[in-house]
PDB file of C-alpha atoms in Angstrom:
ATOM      1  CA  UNK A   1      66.795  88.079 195.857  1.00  0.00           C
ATOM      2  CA  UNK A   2      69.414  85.094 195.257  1.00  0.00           C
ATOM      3  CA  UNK A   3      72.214  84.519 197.641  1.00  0.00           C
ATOM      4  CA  UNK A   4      75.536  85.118 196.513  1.00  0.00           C
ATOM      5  CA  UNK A   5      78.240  83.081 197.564  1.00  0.00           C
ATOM      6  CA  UNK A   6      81.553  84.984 198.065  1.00  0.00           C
ATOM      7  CA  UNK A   7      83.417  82.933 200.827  1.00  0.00           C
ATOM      8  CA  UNK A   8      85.803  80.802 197.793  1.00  0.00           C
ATOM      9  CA  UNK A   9      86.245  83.679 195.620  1.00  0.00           C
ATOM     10  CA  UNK A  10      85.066  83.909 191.802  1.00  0.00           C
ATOM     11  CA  UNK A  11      86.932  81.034 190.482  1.00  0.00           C
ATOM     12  CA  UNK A  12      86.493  78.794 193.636  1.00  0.00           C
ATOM     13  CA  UNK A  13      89.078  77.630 196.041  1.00  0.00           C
ATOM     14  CA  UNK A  14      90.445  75.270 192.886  1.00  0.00           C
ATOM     15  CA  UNK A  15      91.134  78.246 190.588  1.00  0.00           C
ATOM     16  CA  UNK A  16      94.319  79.307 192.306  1.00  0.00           C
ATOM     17  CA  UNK A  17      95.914  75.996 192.352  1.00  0.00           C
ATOM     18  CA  UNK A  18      98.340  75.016 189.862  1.00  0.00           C
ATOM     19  CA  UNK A  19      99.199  72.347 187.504  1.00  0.00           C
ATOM     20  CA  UNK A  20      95.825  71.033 188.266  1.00  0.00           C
ATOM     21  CA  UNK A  21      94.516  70.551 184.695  1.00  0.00           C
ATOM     22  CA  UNK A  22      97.736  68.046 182.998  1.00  0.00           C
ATOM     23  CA  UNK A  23      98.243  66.328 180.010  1.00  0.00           C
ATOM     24  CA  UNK A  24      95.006  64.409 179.190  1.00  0.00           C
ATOM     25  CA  UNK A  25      97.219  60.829 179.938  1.00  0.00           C
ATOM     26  CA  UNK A  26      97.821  61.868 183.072  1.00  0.00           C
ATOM     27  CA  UNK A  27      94.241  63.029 184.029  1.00  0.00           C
ATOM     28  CA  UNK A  28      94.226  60.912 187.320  1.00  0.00           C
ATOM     29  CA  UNK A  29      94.771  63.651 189.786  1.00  0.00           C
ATOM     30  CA  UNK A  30      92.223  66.165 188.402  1.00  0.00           C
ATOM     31  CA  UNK A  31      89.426  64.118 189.543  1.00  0.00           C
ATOM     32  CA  UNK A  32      90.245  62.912 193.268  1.00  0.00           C
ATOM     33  CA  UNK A  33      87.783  64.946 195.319  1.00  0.00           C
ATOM     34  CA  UNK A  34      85.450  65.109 192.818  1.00  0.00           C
ATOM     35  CA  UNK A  35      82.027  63.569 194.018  1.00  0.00           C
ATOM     36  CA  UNK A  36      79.727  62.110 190.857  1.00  0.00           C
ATOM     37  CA  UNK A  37      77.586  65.383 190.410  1.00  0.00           C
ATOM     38  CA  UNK A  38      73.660  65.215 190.214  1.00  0.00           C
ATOM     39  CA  UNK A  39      73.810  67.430 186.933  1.00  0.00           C
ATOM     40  CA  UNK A  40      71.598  66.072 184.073  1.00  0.00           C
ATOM     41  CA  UNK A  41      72.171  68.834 180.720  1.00  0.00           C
ATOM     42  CA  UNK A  42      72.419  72.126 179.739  1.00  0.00           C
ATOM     43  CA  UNK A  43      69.123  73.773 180.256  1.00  0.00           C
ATOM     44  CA  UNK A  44      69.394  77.306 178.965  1.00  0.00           C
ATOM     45  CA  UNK A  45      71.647  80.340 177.936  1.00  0.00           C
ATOM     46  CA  UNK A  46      70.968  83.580 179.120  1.00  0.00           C
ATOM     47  CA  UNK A  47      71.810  86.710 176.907  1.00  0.00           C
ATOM     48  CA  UNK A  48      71.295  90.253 177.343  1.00  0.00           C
ATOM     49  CA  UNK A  49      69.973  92.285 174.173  1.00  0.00           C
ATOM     50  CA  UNK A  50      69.666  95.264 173.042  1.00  0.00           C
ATOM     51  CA  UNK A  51      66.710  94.468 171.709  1.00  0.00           C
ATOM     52  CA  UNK A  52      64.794  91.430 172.611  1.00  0.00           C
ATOM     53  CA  UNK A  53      62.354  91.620 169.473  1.00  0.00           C
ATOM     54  CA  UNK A  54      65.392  91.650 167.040  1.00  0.00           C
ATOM     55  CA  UNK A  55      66.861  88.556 168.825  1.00  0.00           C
ATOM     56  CA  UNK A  56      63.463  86.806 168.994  1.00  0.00           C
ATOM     57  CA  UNK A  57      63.174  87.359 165.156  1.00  0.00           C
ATOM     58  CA  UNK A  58      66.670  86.133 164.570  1.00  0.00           C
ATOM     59  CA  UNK A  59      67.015  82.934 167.017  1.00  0.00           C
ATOM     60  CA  UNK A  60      63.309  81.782 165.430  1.00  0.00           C
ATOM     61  CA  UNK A  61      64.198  82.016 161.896  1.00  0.00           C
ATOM     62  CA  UNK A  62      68.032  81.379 161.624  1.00  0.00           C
ATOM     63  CA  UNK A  63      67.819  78.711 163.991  1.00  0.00           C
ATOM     64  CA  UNK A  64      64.050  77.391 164.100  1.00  0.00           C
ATOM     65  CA  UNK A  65      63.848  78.104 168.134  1.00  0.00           C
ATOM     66  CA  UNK A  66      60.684  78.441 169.997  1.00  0.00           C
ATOM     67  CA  UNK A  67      58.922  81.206 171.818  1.00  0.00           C
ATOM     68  CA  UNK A  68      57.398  79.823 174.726  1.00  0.00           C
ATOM     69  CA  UNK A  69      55.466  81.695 177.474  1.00  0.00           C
ATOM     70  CA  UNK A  70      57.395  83.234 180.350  1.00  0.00           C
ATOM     71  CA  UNK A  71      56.062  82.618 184.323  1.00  0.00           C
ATOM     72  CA  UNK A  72      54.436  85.632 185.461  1.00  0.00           C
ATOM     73  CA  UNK A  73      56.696  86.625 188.327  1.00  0.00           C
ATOM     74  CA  UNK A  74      59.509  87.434 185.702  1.00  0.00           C
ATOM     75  CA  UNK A  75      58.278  91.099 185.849  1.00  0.00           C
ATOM     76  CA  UNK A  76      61.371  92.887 183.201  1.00  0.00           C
ATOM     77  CA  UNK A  77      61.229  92.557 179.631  1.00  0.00           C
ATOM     78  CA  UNK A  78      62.530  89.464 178.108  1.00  0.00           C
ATOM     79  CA  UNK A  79      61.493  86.076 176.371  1.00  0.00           C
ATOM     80  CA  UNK A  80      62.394  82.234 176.641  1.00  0.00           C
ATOM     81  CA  UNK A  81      62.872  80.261 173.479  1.00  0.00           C
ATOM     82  CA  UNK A  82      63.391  76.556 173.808  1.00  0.00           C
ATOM     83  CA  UNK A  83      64.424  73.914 170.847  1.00  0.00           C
ATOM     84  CA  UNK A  84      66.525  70.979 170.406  1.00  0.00           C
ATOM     85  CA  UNK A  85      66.899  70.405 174.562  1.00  0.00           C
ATOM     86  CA  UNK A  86      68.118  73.691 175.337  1.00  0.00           C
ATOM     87  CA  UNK A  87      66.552  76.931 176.320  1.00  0.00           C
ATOM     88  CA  UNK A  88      68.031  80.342 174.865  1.00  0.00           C
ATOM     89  CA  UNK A  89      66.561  82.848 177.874  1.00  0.00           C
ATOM     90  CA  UNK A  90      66.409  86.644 176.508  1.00  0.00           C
ATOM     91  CA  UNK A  91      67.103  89.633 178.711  1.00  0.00           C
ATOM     92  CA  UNK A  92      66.382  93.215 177.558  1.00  0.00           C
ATOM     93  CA  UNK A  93      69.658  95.424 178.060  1.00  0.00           C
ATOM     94  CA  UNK A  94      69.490  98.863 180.215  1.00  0.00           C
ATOM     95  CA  UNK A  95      71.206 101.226 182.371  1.00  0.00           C
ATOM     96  CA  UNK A  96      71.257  98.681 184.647  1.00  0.00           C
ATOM     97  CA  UNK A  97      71.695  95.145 183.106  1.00  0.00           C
ATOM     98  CA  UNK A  98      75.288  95.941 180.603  1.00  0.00           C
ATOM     99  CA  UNK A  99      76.128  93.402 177.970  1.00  0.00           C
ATOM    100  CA  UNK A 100      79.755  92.583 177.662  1.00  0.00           C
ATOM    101  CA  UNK A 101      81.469  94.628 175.049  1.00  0.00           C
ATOM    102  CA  UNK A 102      81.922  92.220 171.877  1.00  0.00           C
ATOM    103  CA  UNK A 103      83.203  93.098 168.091  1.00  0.00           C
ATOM    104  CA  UNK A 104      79.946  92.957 166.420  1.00  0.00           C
ATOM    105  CA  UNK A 105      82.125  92.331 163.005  1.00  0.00           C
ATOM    106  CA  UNK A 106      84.726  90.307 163.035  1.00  0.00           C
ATOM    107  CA  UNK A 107      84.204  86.365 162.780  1.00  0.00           C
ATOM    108  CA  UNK A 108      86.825  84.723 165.175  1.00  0.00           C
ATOM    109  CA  UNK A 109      86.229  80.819 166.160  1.00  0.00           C
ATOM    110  CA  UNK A 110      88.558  81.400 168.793  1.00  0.00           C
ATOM    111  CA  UNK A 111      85.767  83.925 170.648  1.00  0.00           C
ATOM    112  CA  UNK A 112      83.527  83.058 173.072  1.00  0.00           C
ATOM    113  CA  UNK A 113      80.355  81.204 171.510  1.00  0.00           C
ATOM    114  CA  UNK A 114      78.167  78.800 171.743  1.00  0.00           C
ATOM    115  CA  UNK A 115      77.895  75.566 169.419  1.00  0.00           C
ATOM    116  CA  UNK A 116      74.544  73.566 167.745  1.00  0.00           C
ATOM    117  CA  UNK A 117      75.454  70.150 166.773  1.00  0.00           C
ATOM    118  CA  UNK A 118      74.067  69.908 162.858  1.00  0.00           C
ATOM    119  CA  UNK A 119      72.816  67.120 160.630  1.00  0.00           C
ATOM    120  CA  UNK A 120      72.470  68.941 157.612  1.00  0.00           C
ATOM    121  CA  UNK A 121      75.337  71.270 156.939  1.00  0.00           C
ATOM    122  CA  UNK A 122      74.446  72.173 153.527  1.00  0.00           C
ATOM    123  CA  UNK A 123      70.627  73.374 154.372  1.00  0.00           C
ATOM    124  CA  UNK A 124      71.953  75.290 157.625  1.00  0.00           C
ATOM    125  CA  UNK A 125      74.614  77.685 155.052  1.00  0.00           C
ATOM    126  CA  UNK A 126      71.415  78.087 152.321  1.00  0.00           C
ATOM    127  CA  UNK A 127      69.379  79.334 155.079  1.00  0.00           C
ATOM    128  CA  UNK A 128      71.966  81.935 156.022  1.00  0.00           C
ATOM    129  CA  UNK A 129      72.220  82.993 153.143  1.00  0.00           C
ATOM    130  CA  UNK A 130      68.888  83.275 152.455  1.00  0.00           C
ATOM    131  CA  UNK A 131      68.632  86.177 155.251  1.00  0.00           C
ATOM    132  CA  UNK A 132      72.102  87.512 154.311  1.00  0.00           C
ATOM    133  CA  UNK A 133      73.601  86.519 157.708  1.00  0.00           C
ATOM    134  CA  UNK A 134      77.320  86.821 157.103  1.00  0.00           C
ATOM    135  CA  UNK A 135      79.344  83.438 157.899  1.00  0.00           C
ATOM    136  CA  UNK A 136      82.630  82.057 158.368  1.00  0.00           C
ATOM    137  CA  UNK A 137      82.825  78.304 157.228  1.00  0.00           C
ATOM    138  CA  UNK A 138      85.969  75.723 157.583  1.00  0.00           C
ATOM    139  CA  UNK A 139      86.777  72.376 157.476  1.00  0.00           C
ATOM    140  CA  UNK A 140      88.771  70.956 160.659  1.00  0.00           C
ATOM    141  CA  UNK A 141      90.799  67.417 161.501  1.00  0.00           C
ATOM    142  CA  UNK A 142      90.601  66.051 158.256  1.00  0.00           C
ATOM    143  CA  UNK A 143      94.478  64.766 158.326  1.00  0.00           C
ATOM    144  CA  UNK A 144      92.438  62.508 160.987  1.00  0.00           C
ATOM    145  CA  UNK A 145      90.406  61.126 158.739  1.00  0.00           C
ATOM    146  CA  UNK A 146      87.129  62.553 160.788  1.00  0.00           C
ATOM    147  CA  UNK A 147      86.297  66.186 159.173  1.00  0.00           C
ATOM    148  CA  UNK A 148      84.473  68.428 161.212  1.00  0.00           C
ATOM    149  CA  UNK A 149      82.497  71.266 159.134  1.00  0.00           C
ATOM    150  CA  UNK A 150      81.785  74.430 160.960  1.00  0.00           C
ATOM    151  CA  UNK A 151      80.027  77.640 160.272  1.00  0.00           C
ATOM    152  CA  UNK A 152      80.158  80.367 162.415  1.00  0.00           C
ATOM    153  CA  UNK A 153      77.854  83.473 162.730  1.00  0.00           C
ATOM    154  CA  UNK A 154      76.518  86.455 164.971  1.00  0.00           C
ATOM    155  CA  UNK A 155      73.406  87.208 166.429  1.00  0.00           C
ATOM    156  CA  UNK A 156      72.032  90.708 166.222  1.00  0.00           C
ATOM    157  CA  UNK A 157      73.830  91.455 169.409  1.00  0.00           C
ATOM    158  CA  UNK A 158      77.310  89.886 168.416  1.00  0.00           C
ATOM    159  CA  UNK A 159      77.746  86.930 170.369  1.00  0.00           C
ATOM    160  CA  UNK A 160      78.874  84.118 168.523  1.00  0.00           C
ATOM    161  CA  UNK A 161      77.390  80.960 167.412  1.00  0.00           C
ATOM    162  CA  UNK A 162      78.762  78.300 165.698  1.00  0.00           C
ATOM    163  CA  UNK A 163      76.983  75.266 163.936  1.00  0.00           C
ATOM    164  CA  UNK A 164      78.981  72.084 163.439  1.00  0.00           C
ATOM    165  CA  UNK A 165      78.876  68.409 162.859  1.00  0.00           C
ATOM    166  CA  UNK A 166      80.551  67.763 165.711  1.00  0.00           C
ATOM    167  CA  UNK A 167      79.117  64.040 166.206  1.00  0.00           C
ATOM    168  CA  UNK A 168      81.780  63.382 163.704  1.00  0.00           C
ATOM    169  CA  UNK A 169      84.539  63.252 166.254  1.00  0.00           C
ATOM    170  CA  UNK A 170      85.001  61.022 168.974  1.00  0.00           C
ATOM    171  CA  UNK A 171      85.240  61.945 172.262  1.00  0.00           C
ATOM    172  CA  UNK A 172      87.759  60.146 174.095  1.00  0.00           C
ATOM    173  CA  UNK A 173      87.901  60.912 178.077  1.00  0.00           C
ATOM    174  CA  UNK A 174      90.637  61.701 179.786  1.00  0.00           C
ATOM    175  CA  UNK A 175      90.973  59.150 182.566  1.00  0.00           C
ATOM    176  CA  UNK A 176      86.926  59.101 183.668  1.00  0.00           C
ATOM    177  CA  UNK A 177      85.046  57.319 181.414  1.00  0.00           C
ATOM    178  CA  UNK A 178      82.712  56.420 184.230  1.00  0.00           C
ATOM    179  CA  UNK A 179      82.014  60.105 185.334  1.00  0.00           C
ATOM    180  CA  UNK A 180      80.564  60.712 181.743  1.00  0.00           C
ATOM    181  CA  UNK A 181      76.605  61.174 181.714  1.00  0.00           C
ATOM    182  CA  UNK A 182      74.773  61.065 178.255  1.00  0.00           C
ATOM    183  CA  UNK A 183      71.206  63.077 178.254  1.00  0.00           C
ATOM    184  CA  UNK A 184      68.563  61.376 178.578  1.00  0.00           C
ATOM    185  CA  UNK A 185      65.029  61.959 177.422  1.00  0.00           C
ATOM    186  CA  UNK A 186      63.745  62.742 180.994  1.00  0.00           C
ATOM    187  CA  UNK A 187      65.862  66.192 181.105  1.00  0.00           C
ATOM    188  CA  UNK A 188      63.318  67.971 179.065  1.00  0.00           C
ATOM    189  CA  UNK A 189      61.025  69.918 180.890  1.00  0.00           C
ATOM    190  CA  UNK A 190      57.443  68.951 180.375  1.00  0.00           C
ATOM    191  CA  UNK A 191      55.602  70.233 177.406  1.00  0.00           C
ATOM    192  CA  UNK A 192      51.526  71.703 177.147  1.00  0.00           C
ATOM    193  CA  UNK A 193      51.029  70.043 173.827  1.00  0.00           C
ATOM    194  CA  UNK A 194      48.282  73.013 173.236  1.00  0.00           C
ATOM    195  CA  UNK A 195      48.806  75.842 171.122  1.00  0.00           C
ATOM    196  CA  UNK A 196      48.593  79.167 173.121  1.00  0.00           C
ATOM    197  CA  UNK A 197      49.125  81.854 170.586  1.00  0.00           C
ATOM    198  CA  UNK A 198      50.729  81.953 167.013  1.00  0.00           C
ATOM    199  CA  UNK A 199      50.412  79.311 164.259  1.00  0.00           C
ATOM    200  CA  UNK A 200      51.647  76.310 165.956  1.00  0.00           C
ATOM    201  CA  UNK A 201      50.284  72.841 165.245  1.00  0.00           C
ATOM    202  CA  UNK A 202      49.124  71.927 168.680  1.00  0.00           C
ATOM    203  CA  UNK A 203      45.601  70.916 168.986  1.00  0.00           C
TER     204      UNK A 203
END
């Protein structure tokens, strides 16, 4: 069993403290006590499901994710996919492990999601509608002159996802330009370039 920390409260001893995030021009303050973090990428979501199957089907072929083998201590029902740098980590649902409640129909960009960066908008909408996944697609900051295209979608379980050419806009930061970290090809965990099961190319 983990530890869990309660001593600075759920939000940490920052959350109470006010006016702490300001205007992005006047950043300065927000990052005083901040140390430069050891933290390399986003390794993995974790979801609960109500069915783990359903969701393996649906991450594989909507999104082209990978099943790869679980360690052996993880003794409850799940599965780990992994593409594109990140890891998608499936958790079967019960009396005892409750998803959040989430409207399994309505398409809001505004919800909680999470976003794949695209370089083919065009092939990613044909696909969805090739297995009748039902979308939500706009067109943002093109005043700018750098249009963003999005396309947003549920999994079986109704979280949100949201695929976007993103790479379009530049990021400008706020004040730390030497705090930002880019990923690197050493954050991906090492890969058994054998096929164990399925119809996988390795050799």
């Amino acid at each position: 069993m983990g530890e869990e920390c309660k001593e600075a409260g759920a939000g940490g001893r920052h959350a109470e403290e006010e006016g702490l995030v300001v205007d992005p021009a006047d950043s300065s303050k927000l990052y005083e006590d901040v140390p430069p973090m050891p933290l390399m990428a986003l390794n993995h979501i974790s979801r609960l499901c109500k069915s783990v199957d359903a969701s393996v089907r649906f991450y594989v072929k909507a999104l082209g994710f990978v099943l790869i083998h679980r360690p052996p201590a993880l003794d409850f029902s799940g599965a780990w996919l992994f593409n594109y740098g990140v890891g998608i980590h499936l958790v079967q649902r019960d009396d005892a492990r409750k998803a959040p409640d989430v409207n399994p129909g309505e398409l809001d960009p505004m919800d909680n999601h999470i976003s794949f960066q695209c370089e083919d908008m065009g092939m990613m909408e044909r696909r969805l509608r090739e297995m009748r996944i039902r979308y939500m697609k706009r067109t943002i900051n093109e005043d700018e002159g750098s249009p963003i295209d999005q396309l947003f979608f549920k999994d079986p379980d109704g979280f949100m996802i949201e695929i976007c050419n993103c790479e379009n806009l530049e990021l400008v930061p706020a004040g730390a330009l030497g705090r930002l970290r880019l990923p690197r090809d050493r954050h991906n965990p090492p890969v058994r370039m054998v096929d164990h099961g399925g119809d996988g190319d390795g050799e």
